[in-house]
PDB file of C-alpha atoms in Angstrom:
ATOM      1  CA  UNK V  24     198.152 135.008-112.793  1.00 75.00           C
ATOM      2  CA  UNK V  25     195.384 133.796-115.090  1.00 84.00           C
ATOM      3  CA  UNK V  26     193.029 137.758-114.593  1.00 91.00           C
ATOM      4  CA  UNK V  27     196.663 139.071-115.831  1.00 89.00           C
ATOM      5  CA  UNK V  28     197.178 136.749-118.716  1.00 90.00           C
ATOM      6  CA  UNK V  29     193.652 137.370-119.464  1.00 93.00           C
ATOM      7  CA  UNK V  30     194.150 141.546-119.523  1.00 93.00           C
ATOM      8  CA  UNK V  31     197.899 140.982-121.378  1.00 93.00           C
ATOM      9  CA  UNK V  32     196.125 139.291-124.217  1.00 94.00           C
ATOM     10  CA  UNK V  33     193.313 141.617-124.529  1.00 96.00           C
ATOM     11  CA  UNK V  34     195.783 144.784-124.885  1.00 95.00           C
ATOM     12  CA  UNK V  35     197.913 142.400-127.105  1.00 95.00           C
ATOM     13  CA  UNK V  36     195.219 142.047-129.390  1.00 96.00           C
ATOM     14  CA  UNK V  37     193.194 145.163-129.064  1.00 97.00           C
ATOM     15  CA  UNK V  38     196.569 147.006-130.120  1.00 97.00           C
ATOM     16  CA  UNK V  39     196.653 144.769-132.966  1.00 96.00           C
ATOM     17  CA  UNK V  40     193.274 145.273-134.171  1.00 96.00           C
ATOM     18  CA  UNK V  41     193.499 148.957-133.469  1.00 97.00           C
ATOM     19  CA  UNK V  42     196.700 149.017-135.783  1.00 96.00           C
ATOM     20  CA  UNK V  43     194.545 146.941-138.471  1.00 95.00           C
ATOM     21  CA  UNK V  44     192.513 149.415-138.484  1.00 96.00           C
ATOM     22  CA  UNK V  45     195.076 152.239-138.933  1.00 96.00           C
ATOM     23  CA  UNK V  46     196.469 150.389-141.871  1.00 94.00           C
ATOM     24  CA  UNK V  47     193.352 149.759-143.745  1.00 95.00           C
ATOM     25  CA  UNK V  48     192.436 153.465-143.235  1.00 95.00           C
ATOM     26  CA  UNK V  49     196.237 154.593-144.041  1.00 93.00           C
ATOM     27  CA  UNK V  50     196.061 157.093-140.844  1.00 93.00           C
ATOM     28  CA  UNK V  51     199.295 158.318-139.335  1.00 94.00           C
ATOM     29  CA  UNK V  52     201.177 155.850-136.936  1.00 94.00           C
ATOM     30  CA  UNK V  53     200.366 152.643-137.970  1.00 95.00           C
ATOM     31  CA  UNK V  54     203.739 150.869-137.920  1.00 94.00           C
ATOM     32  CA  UNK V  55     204.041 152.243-134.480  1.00 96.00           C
ATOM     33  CA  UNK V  56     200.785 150.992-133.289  1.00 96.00           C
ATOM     34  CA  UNK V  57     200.982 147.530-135.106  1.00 96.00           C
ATOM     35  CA  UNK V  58     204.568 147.400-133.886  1.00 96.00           C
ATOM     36  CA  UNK V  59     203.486 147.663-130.312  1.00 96.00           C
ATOM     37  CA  UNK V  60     200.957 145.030-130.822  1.00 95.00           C
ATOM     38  CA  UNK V  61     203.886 142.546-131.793  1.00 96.00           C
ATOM     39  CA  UNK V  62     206.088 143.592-128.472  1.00 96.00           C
ATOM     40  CA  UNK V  63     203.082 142.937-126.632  1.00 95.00           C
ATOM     41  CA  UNK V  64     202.359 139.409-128.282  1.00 95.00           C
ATOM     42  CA  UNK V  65     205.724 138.668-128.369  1.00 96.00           C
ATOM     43  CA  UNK V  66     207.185 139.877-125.007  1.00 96.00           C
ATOM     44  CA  UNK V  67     204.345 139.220-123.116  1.00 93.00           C
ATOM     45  CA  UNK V  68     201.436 137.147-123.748  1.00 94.00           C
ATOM     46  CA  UNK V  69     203.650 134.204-125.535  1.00 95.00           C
ATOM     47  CA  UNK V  70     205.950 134.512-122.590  1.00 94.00           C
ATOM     48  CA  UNK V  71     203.117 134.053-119.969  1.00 93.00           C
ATOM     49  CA  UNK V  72     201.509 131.440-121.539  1.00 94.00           C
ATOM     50  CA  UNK V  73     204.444 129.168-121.381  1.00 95.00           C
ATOM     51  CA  UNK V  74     204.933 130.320-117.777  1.00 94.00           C
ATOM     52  CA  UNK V  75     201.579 128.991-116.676  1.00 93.00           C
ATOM     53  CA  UNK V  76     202.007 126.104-118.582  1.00 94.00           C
ATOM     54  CA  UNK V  77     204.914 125.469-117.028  1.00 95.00           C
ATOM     55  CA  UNK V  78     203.763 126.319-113.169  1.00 93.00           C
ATOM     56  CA  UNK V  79     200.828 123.544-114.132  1.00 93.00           C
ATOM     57  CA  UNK V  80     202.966 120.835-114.853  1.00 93.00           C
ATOM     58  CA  UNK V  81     204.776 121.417-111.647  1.00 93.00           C
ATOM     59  CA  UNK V  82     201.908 121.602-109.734  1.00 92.00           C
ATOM     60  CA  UNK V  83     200.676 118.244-111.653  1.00 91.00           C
ATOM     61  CA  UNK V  84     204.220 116.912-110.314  1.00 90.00           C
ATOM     62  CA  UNK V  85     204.324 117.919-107.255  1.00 88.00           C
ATOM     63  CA  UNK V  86     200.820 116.365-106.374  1.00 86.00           C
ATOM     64  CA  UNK V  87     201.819 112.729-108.097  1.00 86.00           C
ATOM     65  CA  UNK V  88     205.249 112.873-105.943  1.00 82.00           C
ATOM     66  CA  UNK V  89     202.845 113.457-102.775  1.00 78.00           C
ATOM     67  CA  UNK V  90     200.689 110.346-103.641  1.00 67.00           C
TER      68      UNK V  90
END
């Protein structure tokens, strides 16, 4: 889980920066680049990173209940 959060946020933020770089340059498909930077942020990384959190806190549970 963690090696695919890890690769999630690098295209999430490699897309981003590549799109930066499209805008500051004004080159052709910017919005669409930038754009797909967002989906990835926002549809994936965000959405992962609360699901680990998550899956650690009921891990943290589940080993107080056992003790």
């Amino acid at each position: 889980m963690k090696k695919s959060f890890y690769i999630l946020g690098f295209l999430s933020f490699f897309t981003l920066g590549i799109g930066a770089m499209f805008e500051f340059l004004s080159w052709p498909y910017r919005g669409i680049i930038v754009f797909v930077g967002f989906l990835f942020l926002n549809f994936g990384l965000i959405p992962a990173y609360f699901y680990q959190k998550y899956q650690q806190e009921q891990t943290k549970l589940k080993d107080q209940t056992l003790n």
